[in-house]
Amino acid sequence: MEPILTKNWGKPHSRSIQTYLAQGGYATLKKMFQMSPEQVTEEAKRSGLRGRGGAGFPAGVKWGFVPKNTGKPIYLCINADESEPGTFKDRAILENDPHMLIEGVIIASYALGVRTAYQYIRGEFYRPWEMVEQAIAEAYQHGFLGQNICGSNFSLDFYQHRGAGAYICGEETGLIESLEGKRGMPRIKPPFPAVSGAFGCPTVVNNVETIAALPWILEHGGEAYAKIGVGKSTGTKLWSVSGHVNRPGVYEVPLGIPFKLFLEEYCGGVWKGRKLKAVIVGGSSVPVLTADEAFAVTLDYESLQGAGTFLGSGGMIIIDDQTSMVAALENLAVFYHHESCGQCTPCREGSGWVEKILHRLYHGEGRHEDLALLQDLADKMQGRTICALADALAMPVRSYVTKFRTEFEAFIREGRSPYPAPEWQG
Amino acid sequence: MAFQFTPAQRDQIEQLCARYPTRRAALLPVLWIVQAQEGWVSAEAMEAVAQVLDITPAAVYEVVTFYTMYERRPCARHHLQVCRTLSCWLRGAKQLTKYLEGKLGVRVGGQTPDGRFQLSEVECLGSCGTAPMMQVNGRDYYENLTPEQVDKLLDALK
Ligand SMILES: Cc1cc2nc3c(=O)[nH]c(=O)nc-3n(C[C@H](O)[C@H](O)[C@H](O)COP(=O)(O)O)c2cc1C
Ligand code: SF4
Ligand code: FES
């Protein structure tokens, strides 16, 4: 496979503009300025590229929702919040090849008629923020940002906006609120950001990985991109793999490869020669798969949906057979309760109750009714809130309790876990 | 003495404001300026920020309290933030935290009496493949940590 997103990673000075220019970077812009913005959007549509931030909505189609000629400016927001547990692929792009992202920003902005684009980056990514600041400065110096880019009559400013620690700012309307200088509390939709987003203007929010694929798509054509992958899962995807594997890391593979092959060939298999117990494929918020379920899927949107889960952000967490699923779910419940913005009662109170019940279960004071109570709470949380954060806890709760029920029951019966807490390998 | 922005900072703030259609949008970056200088965000600083951005002090306060990275009291010299979330937990983050508690003689949330270290647990830092890990002073990531590396790091942080 020809790498698309990772082709420069590991090269010396891979994030400098010299390295990027030397491998032909920014060259597609000349070609692009010969095209109309509509043609660029068409190319994105033809590629079938789907949003890599979690929802998987086709990027070109989303751009098409932006009303033209409203007289208002149109904004592009790059989502570099990357706070989904298990997900660290966008950071890898920011650190290894920020110019590919910037070139993508120029392409998307041209297609959308954007004059000012922002990158919303989580506050904890201080070093990546510095690296991208440096790359933005280089891009301005070389005339790829600012007035009349490459002699065209297209001008664009691109700024970074640092968050300050809040998972909810990755949700697109929470992100917009935070960009506007407020608490990152999601907005009720509609109106959708495409119609009324940042500063009351049409706004597109796209993930870092989505935007970084655009230079290749423009250079090789949307059709070439659509040929990679399977069906409606076109192109390559970055998987960030963590947990109990021999080789954790970020891997680029075409969509559609079997999970088993990926685990063995890329990740070096489950560590310590142990067996696989469970896999979270798309970041902590998607339903968990048992080992048997996982070995039956291929890594693409449709196959994973068929298995009752989601590709999500591609944050894959591998769990070995020595791990307590009760403890794992308790860990996640703490996260979601902490990160709930508190606007919706089902999310604010539900996540608190889920955490409390799992906590007492974990400390040997579980009651048998607790499992039904957890299910009931999950049912009352899902689909009843402003944003999907409540669902992001409800789905794991339901899937862990259903698929690992005997483990939860044994835990309650014995008052303790048959599994030791994970050790620190050091 | 009351908190005041330096002339250079005022220039910087005006440049930031020019990036957005509203002055309020510069709130998070301006708070970062405050914290970079003071190490935390005091009530006085919040008043000054409100004034310079032409918003109410309450609007500043609600933002400062919403985000976990703005400090509302002075920190120790070195802030150790261990990630506690799932991928790190699977690789022993809990033990790493216990080890640090033992070495420093403080519990999570505490500071050493000499004001040198502060220990926190935080949520996923986007470094899950290099677990267990921690962030130091809100800037640097230390990844794939071993007890030996933790020892060396603590010695190096004077
Ligand atoms: C609670 C929550 C957190 C999210 N966090 C992120 C994130 O950190 N990064 C991201 O790109 N998208 C995140 N999303 C998805 C965004 O709302 C949005 O769908 C995405 O940024 C759109 O970009 P795309 O079309 O390129 O995928 C999150 C969604 C929810 C509900
Ligand atoms: S679902 Fe939770 S995080 Fe989302 S808006 Fe409601 S309270 Fe906030
Ligand atoms: S879980 Fe620790 S960095 Fe993501």
XYZ file of C-alpha atoms in Angstrom, chain A:
426
model
C 0.000 0.000 0.000
C 1.134 3.491 -0.805
C 0.949 5.556 2.374
C -1.114 8.711 2.054
C -1.061 10.286 5.492
C 2.142 8.836 6.867
C 4.448 9.108 3.881
C 6.713 11.694 5.484
C 6.702 10.380 9.012
C 10.096 9.426 10.261
C 11.956 11.421 7.602
C 14.542 13.798 9.062
C 12.912 17.168 9.817
C 9.617 15.801 8.547
C 7.711 18.784 9.890
C 9.766 21.496 8.228
C 8.507 23.199 5.107
C 11.745 22.350 3.272
C 11.115 18.639 3.697
C 7.510 19.089 2.697
C 8.362 21.121 -0.399
C 11.106 18.676 -1.373
C 8.579 15.853 -1.634
C 6.252 17.938 -3.779
C 4.176 19.503 -1.027
C 1.987 22.518 -1.805
C 2.338 21.704 -5.530
C -1.338 20.787 -5.824
C -2.319 24.368 -5.025
C -1.278 25.535 -8.511
C -3.548 22.911 -10.019
C -6.310 23.828 -7.585
C -6.355 27.504 -8.465
C -7.120 26.460 -12.073
C -10.234 24.751 -10.774
C -13.412 26.331 -9.459
C -14.318 25.856 -5.788
C -17.249 23.705 -6.935
C -14.885 21.428 -8.832
C -12.753 20.998 -5.720
C -15.833 20.070 -3.686
C -16.817 17.626 -6.451
C -13.415 15.983 -6.185
C -13.871 15.581 -2.422
C -17.300 14.053 -3.015
C -15.932 11.689 -5.638
C -13.252 10.502 -3.202
C -15.926 9.296 -0.793
C -13.739 10.615 2.047
C -15.659 10.325 5.295
C -15.125 12.400 8.405
C -12.452 10.858 10.601
C -13.533 12.604 13.812
C -16.055 9.963 14.753
C -19.327 10.329 12.899
C -18.033 9.237 9.480
C -20.155 11.649 7.456
C -18.879 12.230 3.882
C -16.768 15.380 3.928
C -17.727 16.713 0.495
C -21.425 16.261 1.218
C -21.061 18.157 4.511
C -19.382 21.033 2.694
C -22.353 21.090 0.331
C -24.673 22.045 3.223
C -23.039 25.437 3.590
C -25.357 28.069 2.110
C -23.589 30.338 -0.355
C -24.183 34.058 -0.782
C -25.594 34.763 2.665
C -23.305 37.773 2.810
C -21.785 36.356 5.988
C -18.255 35.024 6.274
C -17.866 31.236 6.292
C -15.588 29.669 8.871
C -13.603 26.448 8.859
C -12.665 24.923 12.203
C -10.121 22.149 12.339
C -10.922 19.854 15.211
C -7.616 18.990 16.917
C -9.192 18.489 20.309
C -8.474 14.740 20.265
C -9.636 13.921 23.761
C -11.360 10.612 23.059
C -9.667 8.004 25.252
C -7.585 5.673 23.094
C -7.172 8.201 20.290
C -3.816 9.791 19.471
C -3.601 9.815 15.683
C -4.245 13.519 15.104
C -1.389 14.401 17.426
C 0.839 12.214 15.243
C -0.150 14.258 12.170
C 0.429 17.557 13.978
C 3.853 16.449 15.161
C 5.058 14.686 12.039
C 3.569 16.533 9.093
C 1.806 19.793 9.971
C 2.258 21.150 6.434
C 0.111 18.387 4.985
C -2.618 19.598 7.315
C -2.072 23.247 6.364
C -2.230 22.384 2.674
C -5.492 20.573 3.393
C -6.800 23.634 5.213
C -6.065 25.784 2.165
C -7.850 23.303 -0.107
C -10.959 23.065 2.088
C -11.030 26.825 2.595
C -10.836 27.462 -1.127
C -13.645 25.001 -1.784
C -15.819 26.581 0.886
C -14.944 30.233 0.303
C -13.387 30.581 3.758
C -11.170 33.589 4.536
C -10.412 32.749 8.152
C -9.822 29.222 9.438
C -9.141 28.191 13.010
C -7.575 25.114 14.460
C -9.058 24.252 17.838
C -6.333 22.311 19.651
C -6.614 20.881 23.129
C -4.642 22.796 25.744
C -2.666 19.739 26.787
C -1.114 19.532 23.315
C 1.329 22.302 24.133
C 4.270 20.928 22.141
C 2.142 20.033 19.093
C 0.649 23.539 19.295
C 4.150 25.019 19.173
C 5.075 22.804 16.235
C 2.022 23.860 14.259
C 2.617 27.532 15.154
C 6.070 27.134 13.626
C 4.644 25.488 10.509
C 2.006 28.217 10.136
C 4.738 30.865 10.338
C 6.689 29.048 7.610
C 3.582 28.811 5.439
C 3.010 32.572 5.762
C 6.662 33.249 4.886
C 6.373 31.148 1.745
C 3.149 32.796 0.666
C 0.889 29.763 1.228
C -1.137 31.655 3.810
C -2.055 35.331 3.839
C -2.890 37.547 0.888
C -3.159 36.244 -2.689
C -1.840 32.769 -2.103
C 0.527 31.600 -4.894
C -0.402 34.627 -6.961
C -4.091 33.708 -7.036
C -6.727 36.098 -5.810
C -7.500 33.781 -2.908
C -6.459 34.936 0.582
C -6.639 32.972 3.804
C -5.680 33.422 7.439
C -5.199 30.389 9.655
C -4.961 30.643 13.436
C -4.730 28.190 16.283
C -7.016 28.454 19.287
C -5.881 26.549 22.370
C -8.442 24.884 24.584
C -7.850 24.418 28.277
C -8.853 20.906 29.244
C -12.385 19.721 28.484
C -13.287 16.635 26.409
C -16.603 18.180 25.468
C -14.848 20.821 23.348
C -14.263 18.072 20.775
C -18.001 18.008 20.120
C -18.454 20.415 17.237
C -20.851 22.881 18.858
C -18.998 22.711 22.176
C -15.903 23.548 20.155
C -17.620 26.547 18.605
C -18.760 27.853 22.000
C -15.224 27.527 23.294
C -13.856 29.288 20.211
C -16.227 32.149 20.980
C -14.745 32.475 24.457
C -17.372 30.612 26.428
C -17.732 27.398 28.356
C -17.674 24.513 25.883
C -21.307 23.587 26.282
C -22.851 21.946 23.200
C -25.698 23.695 21.423
C -29.050 22.238 20.535
C -29.241 21.346 16.831
C -30.719 22.562 14.559
C -29.513 25.026 13.521
C -26.532 23.016 12.348
C -23.143 24.719 12.248
C -23.200 24.616 8.440
C -26.015 27.183 8.629
C -25.264 28.973 11.897
C -22.025 28.077 13.647
C -19.120 30.174 14.848
C -20.118 33.802 15.464
C -23.535 33.071 13.978
C -22.018 32.339 10.575
C -21.934 29.210 8.399
C -19.200 26.957 9.774
C -17.638 23.643 8.867
C -15.929 21.611 11.574
C -13.583 18.938 10.242
C -11.202 16.584 11.958
C -7.418 16.873 11.429
C -7.151 13.502 9.674
C -10.026 14.327 7.316
C -8.348 17.549 6.192
C -4.894 15.980 5.941
C -6.159 13.566 3.265
C -7.115 16.398 0.900
C -3.722 17.162 -0.714
C -3.419 13.555 -1.886
C -7.008 13.533 -3.130
C -6.473 16.670 -5.144
C -3.159 15.486 -6.537
C -4.362 12.030 -7.575
C -8.052 12.696 -8.066
C -11.040 11.628 -6.024
C -11.485 8.473 -8.049
C -8.020 7.196 -7.212
C -8.812 7.662 -3.522
C -12.165 5.923 -3.869
C -10.428 2.893 -5.351
C -8.633 2.323 -2.045
C -10.673 0.622 0.669
C -13.990 -1.195 0.343
C -17.435 0.001 -0.723
C -18.368 3.230 1.014
C -15.319 2.984 3.251
C -12.838 4.603 0.914
C -9.208 5.467 1.398
C -6.825 4.759 4.209
C -7.392 5.226 7.931
C -5.071 5.911 10.813
C -5.600 3.512 13.685
C -4.134 4.426 17.021
C -3.603 1.250 18.982
C -3.072 1.052 22.718
C -3.477 -1.372 25.583
C -2.247 -4.934 25.650
C -0.417 -5.318 22.343
C 3.237 -5.860 21.638
C 3.524 -2.838 19.348
C 1.168 -0.013 20.256
C 1.252 2.968 17.904
C -0.356 4.701 14.941
C -0.792 2.657 11.747
C -2.133 3.656 8.364
C -3.987 0.912 6.526
C -6.569 0.811 3.748
C -10.083 0.536 5.123
C -11.407 -3.007 5.031
C -8.514 -5.135 6.245
C -9.405 -7.955 8.635
C -8.996 -7.111 12.309
C -7.115 -10.367 12.901
C -4.527 -9.538 10.279
C -4.161 -6.013 11.626
C -3.669 -7.217 15.181
C -1.080 -9.778 14.227
C 0.836 -8.088 11.403
C 0.850 -4.509 12.575
C 0.425 -4.598 16.333
C 2.521 -7.699 16.923
C -0.351 -9.556 18.583
C -1.545 -9.534 22.172
C 1.319 -8.963 24.620
C 2.923 -11.642 26.777
C 1.461 -14.364 24.615
C -1.899 -13.843 26.278
C -5.315 -14.205 24.711
C -7.525 -11.445 23.472
C -10.516 -10.749 25.686
C -12.090 -7.618 24.243
C -11.492 -4.801 21.774
C -12.744 -1.254 21.681
C -12.284 -0.351 18.021
C -13.265 3.275 17.691
C -12.301 5.064 20.886
C -13.703 4.525 24.368
C -17.248 5.612 23.512
C -18.186 2.771 21.148
C -19.673 -0.593 22.150
C -17.005 -3.127 23.066
C -16.427 -6.261 20.976
C -15.638 -9.671 22.421
C -12.632 -11.488 20.980
C -14.850 -13.717 18.846
C -16.757 -10.761 17.475
C -13.552 -8.891 16.746
C -11.974 -11.763 14.840
C -14.986 -11.773 12.526
C -14.837 -8.116 11.454
C -12.931 -6.166 8.866
C -11.847 -2.644 9.756
C -14.279 -0.470 7.831
C -17.429 1.521 8.628
C -19.935 -1.058 7.349
C -18.430 -4.208 8.821
C -18.065 -2.603 12.242
C -21.579 -1.239 12.143
C -22.768 -4.703 11.198
C -21.082 -5.999 14.344
C -22.982 -3.474 16.438
C -20.179 -1.012 16.994
C -18.580 1.951 15.230
C -15.320 2.835 13.586
C -15.468 6.122 15.494
C -12.117 7.857 15.711
C -10.099 4.683 15.098
C -8.812 4.645 18.658
C -8.361 0.930 19.194
C -7.903 -0.372 22.727
C -6.846 -4.004 23.119
C -7.757 -5.793 26.335
C -6.162 -9.105 27.369
C -7.729 -12.018 29.216
C -6.219 -11.032 32.571
C -8.272 -7.834 32.723
C -11.426 -7.183 34.697
C -14.112 -5.700 32.490
C -15.874 -4.374 35.577
C -12.802 -2.366 36.495
C -12.361 -1.200 32.900
C -15.927 0.082 32.756
C -15.552 1.768 36.128
C -12.504 3.582 34.794
C -14.508 4.869 31.821
C -17.469 5.880 33.973
C -15.182 8.140 36.014
C -14.048 9.759 32.779
C -17.520 10.425 31.378
C -18.917 11.689 34.650
C -15.969 14.046 34.988
C -16.356 15.306 31.427
C -20.141 15.793 31.318
C -20.763 19.490 30.798
C -23.806 19.274 33.048
C -26.457 20.826 30.819
C -28.674 17.757 30.451
C -30.068 15.944 33.469
C -29.846 12.439 31.946
C -26.150 12.948 31.263
C -25.156 14.844 34.393
C -27.078 12.666 36.850
C -26.949 9.441 34.835
C -23.176 9.476 34.492
C -22.886 10.179 38.219
C -25.115 7.244 39.082
C -23.341 4.905 36.688
C -20.045 5.859 38.265
C -21.403 5.394 41.773
C -22.884 1.961 41.071
C -19.755 0.707 39.348
C -17.658 2.099 42.144
C -19.541 0.179 44.791
C -19.531 -2.913 42.621
C -15.794 -2.608 42.209
C -15.371 -2.273 45.955
C -17.247 -5.456 46.711
C -20.572 -3.930 47.618
C -22.487 -4.676 44.440
C -26.049 -5.908 44.541
C -27.633 -8.142 41.976
C -30.175 -5.438 41.030
C -27.279 -3.210 40.047
C -26.998 -4.791 36.615
C -30.622 -4.061 35.779
C -30.174 -0.587 37.225
C -27.156 0.050 34.986
C -29.119 -1.063 31.926
C -32.016 1.123 32.923
C -29.782 4.144 33.424
C -28.153 3.556 30.047
C -31.585 3.401 28.395
C -32.607 6.636 30.046
C -29.422 8.407 28.989
C -29.194 7.432 25.358
C -30.783 9.658 22.760
C -32.243 12.093 25.261
C -29.570 14.732 25.463
C -28.204 17.720 23.596
C -25.031 15.968 22.463
C -23.768 12.419 22.136
C -21.655 12.378 25.289
C -24.414 10.659 27.215
C -24.626 7.995 24.483
C -20.857 7.661 24.678
C -21.232 6.279 28.194
C -24.555 4.514 27.677
C -23.238 2.377 24.810
C -20.223 1.012 26.681
C -22.347 0.378 29.787
C -24.895 -1.627 27.859
C -22.322 -3.588 25.863
C -20.027 -4.444 28.807
C -22.881 -5.502 31.052
C -24.503 -7.599 28.323
C -21.424 -9.200 26.824
C -19.535 -9.806 30.062
C -22.531 -10.399 32.265
C -21.229 -13.541 33.932
C -18.145 -11.625 34.979
C -20.237 -8.872 36.547
C -22.392 -11.490 38.296
C -19.390 -13.355 39.653
C -17.935 -10.079 40.857
C -21.132 -9.292 42.750
C -21.369 -12.821 44.178
C -17.757 -13.001 45.324
C -17.515 -9.366 46.351
C -14.207 -9.101 44.523
C -12.589 -9.457 41.149
C -10.963 -12.707 40.090
C -8.488 -10.521 38.203
C -5.679 -8.539 39.792
C -5.354 -4.849 38.969
C -3.051 -4.309 35.981
C 0.586 -4.224 37.000
C 3.059 -1.591 35.967
C 5.539 -3.271 33.675
C 8.010 -0.430 33.882
